[in-house]
Amino acid sequence: MSSTLLVEKRPSQARERLLSTASELFYREGIHSVGVDRVVLTAAVTRGTFYRHFPSKEDLVEAYLAREDSSIRLMVSEAFALESGPDELLELLIQAIADDVTFTRTRGCPFINASAEYPDASSPVRVAIRAHRDWFRSTLAMALEAAGRPNPETGASALVLLRDAAHVGGYLDGPDEMRDTFVATARAVAGLS
């Protein structure tokens, strides 16, 4: 009787380099202004390696957005893990958003930026963006509902709008200018002030 050894497949280092490089370049310079050749050169891989991992640039763009989505989902799950009550969870989520805009995503929202470059709402990129926004909105609504806030869907939509504004304001006016205003306004919307 033979035994089969199950080996967990590790992510390719080349794929990770490509994705990390593209993520940095796409966020800093814009998706359409960065070509495959630039990503390949900067990541120090061959074109063949690129196409083995990403059949097209659009596949790379979708992977970039999936990576951004995963990062934000992790941030939210960490807030859920730390909370000891519904009001504390709302405060943790607001602070996490403020920290994200202040320290991590200082050039605007990667989803808004990508959306501006992909005007067709039915494109796979825009579908990925919509899925992220729907998840984020529903997560905030769930937190507001757990805290007993009236109209949690409306409150969640307002918080998403505030996050969008914080990304734009943080980029245009600087994170210090944006942070206090965002936190105070988001706390009011969440019924924490």
JSON list of C-alpha atoms in Angstrom, two decimals:
[
{"chain": "A", "resi": 1, "resn": "MET", "atom": "CA", "xyz": [0.00, 0.00, 0.00]},
{"chain": "A", "resi": 2, "resn": "SER", "atom": "CA", "xyz": [1.49, 3.33, -0.98]},
{"chain": "A", "resi": 3, "resn": "SER", "atom": "CA", "xyz": [1.08, 6.46, 1.04]},
{"chain": "A", "resi": 4, "resn": "THR", "atom": "CA", "xyz": [0.66, 9.87, -0.45]},
{"chain": "A", "resi": 5, "resn": "LEU", "atom": "CA", "xyz": [2.54, 12.67, 1.17]},
{"chain": "A", "resi": 6, "resn": "LEU", "atom": "CA", "xyz": [0.51, 15.84, 1.18]},
{"chain": "A", "resi": 7, "resn": "VAL", "atom": "CA", "xyz": [2.72, 18.86, 0.86]},
{"chain": "A", "resi": 8, "resn": "GLU", "atom": "CA", "xyz": [1.33, 22.31, 1.38]},
{"chain": "A", "resi": 9, "resn": "LYS", "atom": "CA", "xyz": [2.20, 24.39, -1.63]},
{"chain": "A", "resi": 10, "resn": "ARG", "atom": "CA", "xyz": [4.09, 27.53, -0.71]},
{"chain": "A", "resi": 11, "resn": "PRO", "atom": "CA", "xyz": [3.36, 30.70, -2.59]},
{"chain": "A", "resi": 12, "resn": "SER", "atom": "CA", "xyz": [5.92, 31.41, -5.27]},
{"chain": "A", "resi": 13, "resn": "GLN", "atom": "CA", "xyz": [8.53, 33.98, -4.30]},
{"chain": "A", "resi": 14, "resn": "ALA", "atom": "CA", "xyz": [8.45, 35.35, -7.83]},
{"chain": "A", "resi": 15, "resn": "ARG", "atom": "CA", "xyz": [4.66, 35.73, -7.71]},
{"chain": "A", "resi": 16, "resn": "GLU", "atom": "CA", "xyz": [4.92, 37.50, -4.37]},
{"chain": "A", "resi": 17, "resn": "ARG", "atom": "CA", "xyz": [7.63, 39.83, -5.73]},
{"chain": "A", "resi": 18, "resn": "LEU", "atom": "CA", "xyz": [5.49, 40.62, -8.76]},
{"chain": "A", "resi": 19, "resn": "LEU", "atom": "CA", "xyz": [2.44, 41.32, -6.63]},
{"chain": "A", "resi": 20, "resn": "SER", "atom": "CA", "xyz": [4.34, 43.40, -4.07]},
{"chain": "A", "resi": 21, "resn": "THR", "atom": "CA", "xyz": [6.04, 45.41, -6.80]},
{"chain": "A", "resi": 22, "resn": "ALA", "atom": "CA", "xyz": [2.82, 45.96, -8.73]},
{"chain": "A", "resi": 23, "resn": "SER", "atom": "CA", "xyz": [0.93, 46.90, -5.57]},
{"chain": "A", "resi": 24, "resn": "GLU", "atom": "CA", "xyz": [3.47, 49.56, -4.70]},
{"chain": "A", "resi": 25, "resn": "LEU", "atom": "CA", "xyz": [3.68, 50.93, -8.24]},
{"chain": "A", "resi": 26, "resn": "PHE", "atom": "CA", "xyz": [-0.07, 50.83, -8.92]},
{"chain": "A", "resi": 27, "resn": "TYR", "atom": "CA", "xyz": [-0.85, 52.63, -5.68]},
{"chain": "A", "resi": 28, "resn": "ARG", "atom": "CA", "xyz": [1.91, 55.24, -6.06]},
{"chain": "A", "resi": 29, "resn": "GLU", "atom": "CA", "xyz": [1.68, 55.93, -9.80]},
{"chain": "A", "resi": 30, "resn": "GLY", "atom": "CA", "xyz": [-1.66, 54.59, -11.04]},
{"chain": "A", "resi": 31, "resn": "ILE", "atom": "CA", "xyz": [-2.57, 51.34, -12.69]},
{"chain": "A", "resi": 32, "resn": "HIS", "atom": "CA", "xyz": [-2.69, 52.41, -16.32]},
{"chain": "A", "resi": 33, "resn": "SER", "atom": "CA", "xyz": [0.56, 54.36, -16.10]},
{"chain": "A", "resi": 34, "resn": "VAL", "atom": "CA", "xyz": [2.50, 51.26, -15.02]},
{"chain": "A", "resi": 35, "resn": "GLY", "atom": "CA", "xyz": [3.10, 48.68, -17.73]},
{"chain": "A", "resi": 36, "resn": "VAL", "atom": "CA", "xyz": [3.90, 44.99, -17.45]},
{"chain": "A", "resi": 37, "resn": "ASP", "atom": "CA", "xyz": [7.49, 45.67, -18.58]},
{"chain": "A", "resi": 38, "resn": "ARG", "atom": "CA", "xyz": [8.01, 48.03, -15.65]},
{"chain": "A", "resi": 39, "resn": "VAL", "atom": "CA", "xyz": [6.60, 45.53, -13.15]},
{"chain": "A", "resi": 40, "resn": "VAL", "atom": "CA", "xyz": [8.75, 42.72, -14.61]},
{"chain": "A", "resi": 41, "resn": "LEU", "atom": "CA", "xyz": [11.90, 44.85, -14.55]},
{"chain": "A", "resi": 42, "resn": "THR", "atom": "CA", "xyz": [11.34, 46.20, -11.04]},
{"chain": "A", "resi": 43, "resn": "ALA", "atom": "CA", "xyz": [10.43, 42.76, -9.65]},
{"chain": "A", "resi": 44, "resn": "ALA", "atom": "CA", "xyz": [13.51, 41.26, -11.36]},
{"chain": "A", "resi": 45, "resn": "VAL", "atom": "CA", "xyz": [11.66, 38.41, -13.06]},
{"chain": "A", "resi": 46, "resn": "THR", "atom": "CA", "xyz": [11.21, 37.37, -16.68]},
{"chain": "A", "resi": 47, "resn": "ARG", "atom": "CA", "xyz": [8.14, 38.07, -18.79]},
{"chain": "A", "resi": 48, "resn": "GLY", "atom": "CA", "xyz": [7.55, 34.33, -18.89]},
{"chain": "A", "resi": 49, "resn": "THR", "atom": "CA", "xyz": [7.48, 34.22, -15.10]},
{"chain": "A", "resi": 50, "resn": "PHE", "atom": "CA", "xyz": [5.02, 37.11, -15.08]},
{"chain": "A", "resi": 51, "resn": "TYR", "atom": "CA", "xyz": [2.64, 35.40, -17.51]},
{"chain": "A", "resi": 52, "resn": "ARG", "atom": "CA", "xyz": [2.96, 32.08, -15.71]},
{"chain": "A", "resi": 53, "resn": "HIS", "atom": "CA", "xyz": [1.53, 33.73, -12.58]},
{"chain": "A", "resi": 54, "resn": "PHE", "atom": "CA", "xyz": [-0.70, 36.37, -14.17]},
{"chain": "A", "resi": 55, "resn": "PRO", "atom": "CA", "xyz": [-2.11, 35.57, -17.63]},
{"chain": "A", "resi": 56, "resn": "SER", "atom": "CA", "xyz": [-2.77, 39.30, -18.16]},
{"chain": "A", "resi": 57, "resn": "LYS", "atom": "CA", "xyz": [-2.20, 42.66, -16.52]},
{"chain": "A", "resi": 58, "resn": "GLU", "atom": "CA", "xyz": [-5.87, 42.65, -15.55]},
{"chain": "A", "resi": 59, "resn": "ASP", "atom": "CA", "xyz": [-5.27, 39.46, -13.54]},
{"chain": "A", "resi": 60, "resn": "LEU", "atom": "CA", "xyz": [-2.47, 41.28, -11.72]},
{"chain": "A", "resi": 61, "resn": "VAL", "atom": "CA", "xyz": [-4.74, 44.26, -11.06]},
{"chain": "A", "resi": 62, "resn": "GLU", "atom": "CA", "xyz": [-7.38, 41.94, -9.61]},
{"chain": "A", "resi": 63, "resn": "ALA", "atom": "CA", "xyz": [-4.73, 40.28, -7.41]},
{"chain": "A", "resi": 64, "resn": "TYR", "atom": "CA", "xyz": [-3.59, 43.72, -6.24]},
{"chain": "A", "resi": 65, "resn": "LEU", "atom": "CA", "xyz": [-7.13, 44.64, -5.23]},
{"chain": "A", "resi": 66, "resn": "ALA", "atom": "CA", "xyz": [-7.62, 41.25, -3.55]},
{"chain": "A", "resi": 67, "resn": "ARG", "atom": "CA", "xyz": [-4.47, 41.94, -1.55]},
{"chain": "A", "resi": 68, "resn": "GLU", "atom": "CA", "xyz": [-5.79, 45.35, -0.49]},
{"chain": "A", "resi": 69, "resn": "ASP", "atom": "CA", "xyz": [-9.12, 43.76, 0.43]},
{"chain": "A", "resi": 70, "resn": "SER", "atom": "CA", "xyz": [-7.38, 41.09, 2.52]},
{"chain": "A", "resi": 71, "resn": "SER", "atom": "CA", "xyz": [-5.37, 43.73, 4.36]},
{"chain": "A", "resi": 72, "resn": "ILE", "atom": "CA", "xyz": [-8.49, 45.67, 5.30]},
{"chain": "A", "resi": 73, "resn": "ARG", "atom": "CA", "xyz": [-10.35, 42.49, 6.28]},
{"chain": "A", "resi": 74, "resn": "LEU", "atom": "CA", "xyz": [-7.45, 41.62, 8.58]},
{"chain": "A", "resi": 75, "resn": "MET", "atom": "CA", "xyz": [-7.59, 45.08, 10.15]},
{"chain": "A", "resi": 76, "resn": "VAL", "atom": "CA", "xyz": [-11.32, 44.65, 10.79]},
{"chain": "A", "resi": 77, "resn": "SER", "atom": "CA", "xyz": [-10.96, 41.12, 12.15]},
{"chain": "A", "resi": 78, "resn": "GLU", "atom": "CA", "xyz": [-8.30, 42.36, 14.58]},
{"chain": "A", "resi": 79, "resn": "ALA", "atom": "CA", "xyz": [-10.75, 45.00, 15.83]},
{"chain": "A", "resi": 80, "resn": "PHE", "atom": "CA", "xyz": [-13.43, 42.33, 16.30]},
{"chain": "A", "resi": 81, "resn": "ALA", "atom": "CA", "xyz": [-10.94, 40.17, 18.22]},
{"chain": "A", "resi": 82, "resn": "LEU", "atom": "CA", "xyz": [-10.03, 43.01, 20.61]},
{"chain": "A", "resi": 83, "resn": "GLU", "atom": "CA", "xyz": [-13.47, 44.37, 21.41]},
{"chain": "A", "resi": 84, "resn": "SER", "atom": "CA", "xyz": [-15.15, 43.74, 24.71]},
{"chain": "A", "resi": 85, "resn": "GLY", "atom": "CA", "xyz": [-18.47, 45.36, 23.82]},
{"chain": "A", "resi": 86, "resn": "PRO", "atom": "CA", "xyz": [-20.31, 46.83, 20.84]},
{"chain": "A", "resi": 87, "resn": "ASP", "atom": "CA", "xyz": [-19.43, 50.46, 21.58]},
{"chain": "A", "resi": 88, "resn": "GLU", "atom": "CA", "xyz": [-15.77, 49.53, 21.99]},
{"chain": "A", "resi": 89, "resn": "LEU", "atom": "CA", "xyz": [-15.90, 47.71, 18.64]},
{"chain": "A", "resi": 90, "resn": "LEU", "atom": "CA", "xyz": [-17.24, 50.82, 16.91]},
{"chain": "A", "resi": 91, "resn": "GLU", "atom": "CA", "xyz": [-14.47, 52.90, 18.50]},
{"chain": "A", "resi": 92, "resn": "LEU", "atom": "CA", "xyz": [-11.83, 50.36, 17.43]},
{"chain": "A", "resi": 93, "resn": "LEU", "atom": "CA", "xyz": [-13.14, 50.34, 13.85]},
{"chain": "A", "resi": 94, "resn": "ILE", "atom": "CA", "xyz": [-13.11, 54.14, 13.67]},
{"chain": "A", "resi": 95, "resn": "GLN", "atom": "CA", "xyz": [-9.57, 54.30, 15.05]},
{"chain": "A", "resi": 96, "resn": "ALA", "atom": "CA", "xyz": [-8.45, 51.54, 12.65]},
{"chain": "A", "resi": 97, "resn": "ILE", "atom": "CA", "xyz": [-9.83, 53.47, 9.68]},
{"chain": "A", "resi": 98, "resn": "ALA", "atom": "CA", "xyz": [-8.14, 56.66, 10.89]},
{"chain": "A", "resi": 99, "resn": "ASP", "atom": "CA", "xyz": [-4.84, 54.81, 11.37]},
{"chain": "A", "resi": 100, "resn": "ASP", "atom": "CA", "xyz": [-5.12, 53.22, 7.94]},
{"chain": "A", "resi": 101, "resn": "VAL", "atom": "CA", "xyz": [-5.65, 56.59, 6.23]},
{"chain": "A", "resi": 102, "resn": "THR", "atom": "CA", "xyz": [-3.02, 58.32, 8.37]},
{"chain": "A", "resi": 103, "resn": "PHE", "atom": "CA", "xyz": [-0.22, 55.76, 8.15]},
{"chain": "A", "resi": 104, "resn": "THR", "atom": "CA", "xyz": [-0.85, 53.16, 5.44]},
{"chain": "A", "resi": 105, "resn": "ARG", "atom": "CA", "xyz": [-2.98, 54.40, 2.56]},
{"chain": "A", "resi": 106, "resn": "THR", "atom": "CA", "xyz": [-1.73, 57.97, 2.39]},
{"chain": "A", "resi": 107, "resn": "ARG", "atom": "CA", "xyz": [-2.29, 58.44, -1.35]},
{"chain": "A", "resi": 108, "resn": "GLY", "atom": "CA", "xyz": [-6.02, 57.92, -1.26]},
{"chain": "A", "resi": 109, "resn": "CYS", "atom": "CA", "xyz": [-8.14, 54.80, -1.34]},
{"chain": "A", "resi": 110, "resn": "PRO", "atom": "CA", "xyz": [-6.76, 52.11, -3.66]},
{"chain": "A", "resi": 111, "resn": "PHE", "atom": "CA", "xyz": [-10.31, 51.09, -4.56]},
{"chain": "A", "resi": 112, "resn": "ILE", "atom": "CA", "xyz": [-11.40, 54.63, -5.44]},
{"chain": "A", "resi": 113, "resn": "ASN", "atom": "CA", "xyz": [-8.17, 55.16, -7.38]},
{"chain": "A", "resi": 114, "resn": "ALA", "atom": "CA", "xyz": [-8.68, 51.93, -9.34]},
{"chain": "A", "resi": 115, "resn": "SER", "atom": "CA", "xyz": [-12.34, 52.75, -9.94]},
{"chain": "A", "resi": 116, "resn": "ALA", "atom": "CA", "xyz": [-11.35, 56.05, -11.54]},
{"chain": "A", "resi": 117, "resn": "GLU", "atom": "CA", "xyz": [-9.19, 54.11, -14.01]},
{"chain": "A", "resi": 118, "resn": "TYR", "atom": "CA", "xyz": [-11.87, 51.52, -14.79]},
{"chain": "A", "resi": 119, "resn": "PRO", "atom": "CA", "xyz": [-15.08, 53.37, -15.67]},
{"chain": "A", "resi": 120, "resn": "ASP", "atom": "CA", "xyz": [-16.95, 50.27, -16.89]},
{"chain": "A", "resi": 121, "resn": "ALA", "atom": "CA", "xyz": [-18.96, 49.15, -13.85]},
{"chain": "A", "resi": 122, "resn": "SER", "atom": "CA", "xyz": [-19.21, 45.62, -15.26]},
{"chain": "A", "resi": 123, "resn": "SER", "atom": "CA", "xyz": [-15.44, 45.10, -15.59]},
{"chain": "A", "resi": 124, "resn": "PRO", "atom": "CA", "xyz": [-13.89, 42.49, -13.26]},
{"chain": "A", "resi": 125, "resn": "VAL", "atom": "CA", "xyz": [-11.94, 45.25, -11.53]},
{"chain": "A", "resi": 126, "resn": "ARG", "atom": "CA", "xyz": [-15.09, 47.22, -10.72]},
{"chain": "A", "resi": 127, "resn": "VAL", "atom": "CA", "xyz": [-16.87, 44.02, -9.65]},
{"chain": "A", "resi": 128, "resn": "ALA", "atom": "CA", "xyz": [-14.02, 43.38, -7.17]},
{"chain": "A", "resi": 129, "resn": "ILE", "atom": "CA", "xyz": [-14.27, 46.95, -5.91]},
{"chain": "A", "resi": 130, "resn": "ARG", "atom": "CA", "xyz": [-18.04, 46.63, -5.45]},
{"chain": "A", "resi": 131, "resn": "ALA", "atom": "CA", "xyz": [-17.59, 43.36, -3.54]},
{"chain": "A", "resi": 132, "resn": "HIS", "atom": "CA", "xyz": [-15.10, 45.02, -1.18]},
{"chain": "A", "resi": 133, "resn": "ARG", "atom": "CA", "xyz": [-17.34, 48.02, -0.58]},
{"chain": "A", "resi": 134, "resn": "ASP", "atom": "CA", "xyz": [-20.41, 45.85, -0.03]},
{"chain": "A", "resi": 135, "resn": "TRP", "atom": "CA", "xyz": [-18.52, 43.73, 2.50]},
{"chain": "A", "resi": 136, "resn": "PHE", "atom": "CA", "xyz": [-17.19, 46.79, 4.31]},
{"chain": "A", "resi": 137, "resn": "ARG", "atom": "CA", "xyz": [-20.60, 48.47, 4.45]},
{"chain": "A", "resi": 138, "resn": "SER", "atom": "CA", "xyz": [-22.32, 45.31, 5.70]},
{"chain": "A", "resi": 139, "resn": "THR", "atom": "CA", "xyz": [-19.62, 44.80, 8.36]},
{"chain": "A", "resi": 140, "resn": "LEU", "atom": "CA", "xyz": [-20.14, 48.32, 9.66]},
{"chain": "A", "resi": 141, "resn": "ALA", "atom": "CA", "xyz": [-23.92, 47.85, 9.59]},
{"chain": "A", "resi": 142, "resn": "MET", "atom": "CA", "xyz": [-23.52, 44.67, 11.62]},
{"chain": "A", "resi": 143, "resn": "ALA", "atom": "CA", "xyz": [-21.40, 46.52, 14.21]},
{"chain": "A", "resi": 144, "resn": "LEU", "atom": "CA", "xyz": [-23.91, 49.37, 14.41]},
{"chain": "A", "resi": 145, "resn": "GLU", "atom": "CA", "xyz": [-26.80, 46.94, 14.75]},
{"chain": "A", "resi": 146, "resn": "ALA", "atom": "CA", "xyz": [-25.00, 45.04, 17.53]},
{"chain": "A", "resi": 147, "resn": "ALA", "atom": "CA", "xyz": [-24.59, 48.36, 19.35]},
{"chain": "A", "resi": 148, "resn": "GLY", "atom": "CA", "xyz": [-28.34, 48.97, 19.05]},
{"chain": "A", "resi": 149, "resn": "ARG", "atom": "CA", "xyz": [-28.05, 51.97, 16.77]},
{"chain": "A", "resi": 150, "resn": "PRO", "atom": "CA", "xyz": [-31.15, 52.96, 14.78]},
{"chain": "A", "resi": 151, "resn": "ASN", "atom": "CA", "xyz": [-30.90, 52.62, 11.00]},
{"chain": "A", "resi": 152, "resn": "PRO", "atom": "CA", "xyz": [-27.63, 50.66, 10.92]},
{"chain": "A", "resi": 153, "resn": "GLU", "atom": "CA", "xyz": [-27.63, 50.48, 7.11]},
{"chain": "A", "resi": 154, "resn": "THR", "atom": "CA", "xyz": [-27.85, 54.27, 6.82]},
{"chain": "A", "resi": 155, "resn": "GLY", "atom": "CA", "xyz": [-25.18, 54.71, 9.48]},
{"chain": "A", "resi": 156, "resn": "ALA", "atom": "CA", "xyz": [-22.91, 52.23, 7.72]},
{"chain": "A", "resi": 157, "resn": "SER", "atom": "CA", "xyz": [-23.34, 54.06, 4.41]},
{"chain": "A", "resi": 158, "resn": "ALA", "atom": "CA", "xyz": [-22.45, 57.32, 6.16]},
{"chain": "A", "resi": 159, "resn": "LEU", "atom": "CA", "xyz": [-19.32, 55.74, 7.67]},
{"chain": "A", "resi": 160, "resn": "VAL", "atom": "CA", "xyz": [-18.23, 54.41, 4.26]},
{"chain": "A", "resi": 161, "resn": "LEU", "atom": "CA", "xyz": [-18.76, 57.89, 2.82]},
{"chain": "A", "resi": 162, "resn": "LEU", "atom": "CA", "xyz": [-16.68, 59.35, 5.66]},
{"chain": "A", "resi": 163, "resn": "ARG", "atom": "CA", "xyz": [-13.91, 56.82, 5.01]},
{"chain": "A", "resi": 164, "resn": "ASP", "atom": "CA", "xyz": [-13.93, 57.82, 1.34]},
{"chain": "A", "resi": 165, "resn": "ALA", "atom": "CA", "xyz": [-13.74, 61.50, 2.30]},
{"chain": "A", "resi": 166, "resn": "ALA", "atom": "CA", "xyz": [-10.96, 60.77, 4.80]},
{"chain": "A", "resi": 167, "resn": "HIS", "atom": "CA", "xyz": [-8.89, 59.12, 2.06]},
{"chain": "A", "resi": 168, "resn": "VAL", "atom": "CA", "xyz": [-9.32, 62.10, -0.23]},
{"chain": "A", "resi": 169, "resn": "GLY", "atom": "CA", "xyz": [-8.85, 64.67, 2.53]},
{"chain": "A", "resi": 170, "resn": "GLY", "atom": "CA", "xyz": [-5.85, 62.85, 3.94]},
{"chain": "A", "resi": 171, "resn": "TYR", "atom": "CA", "xyz": [-4.19, 62.85, 0.55]},
{"chain": "A", "resi": 172, "resn": "LEU", "atom": "CA", "xyz": [-5.04, 66.45, -0.36]},
{"chain": "A", "resi": 173, "resn": "ASP", "atom": "CA", "xyz": [-4.79, 68.17, 3.02]},
{"chain": "A", "resi": 174, "resn": "GLY", "atom": "CA", "xyz": [-2.54, 65.82, 4.94]},
{"chain": "A", "resi": 175, "resn": "PRO", "atom": "CA", "xyz": [-3.43, 63.12, 7.44]},
{"chain": "A", "resi": 176, "resn": "ASP", "atom": "CA", "xyz": [-3.12, 65.33, 10.52]},
{"chain": "A", "resi": 177, "resn": "GLU", "atom": "CA", "xyz": [-5.72, 67.75, 9.18]},
{"chain": "A", "resi": 178, "resn": "MET", "atom": "CA", "xyz": [-8.07, 64.91, 8.28]},
{"chain": "A", "resi": 179, "resn": "ARG", "atom": "CA", "xyz": [-7.72, 62.63, 11.29]},
{"chain": "A", "resi": 180, "resn": "ASP", "atom": "CA", "xyz": [-9.38, 64.67, 14.04]},
{"chain": "A", "resi": 181, "resn": "THR", "atom": "CA", "xyz": [-12.26, 65.68, 11.79]},
{"chain": "A", "resi": 182, "resn": "PHE", "atom": "CA", "xyz": [-12.81, 62.11, 10.59]},
{"chain": "A", "resi": 183, "resn": "VAL", "atom": "CA", "xyz": [-12.72, 60.62, 14.09]},
{"chain": "A", "resi": 184, "resn": "ALA", "atom": "CA", "xyz": [-15.09, 63.24, 15.55]},
{"chain": "A", "resi": 185, "resn": "THR", "atom": "CA", "xyz": [-17.56, 62.93, 12.69]},
{"chain": "A", "resi": 186, "resn": "ALA", "atom": "CA", "xyz": [-17.43, 59.13, 12.58]},
{"chain": "A", "resi": 187, "resn": "ARG", "atom": "CA", "xyz": [-17.94, 58.95, 16.35]},
{"chain": "A", "resi": 188, "resn": "ALA", "atom": "CA", "xyz": [-21.02, 61.17, 16.00]},
{"chain": "A", "resi": 189, "resn": "VAL", "atom": "CA", "xyz": [-22.43, 58.99, 13.20]},
{"chain": "A", "resi": 190, "resn": "ALA", "atom": "CA", "xyz": [-21.76, 55.86, 15.28]},
{"chain": "A", "resi": 191, "resn": "GLY", "atom": "CA", "xyz": [-23.49, 57.37, 18.31]},
{"chain": "A", "resi": 192, "resn": "LEU", "atom": "CA", "xyz": [-20.33, 57.48, 20.40]},
{"chain": "A", "resi": 193, "resn": "SER", "atom": "CA", "xyz": [-20.18, 61.20, 21.16]}
]
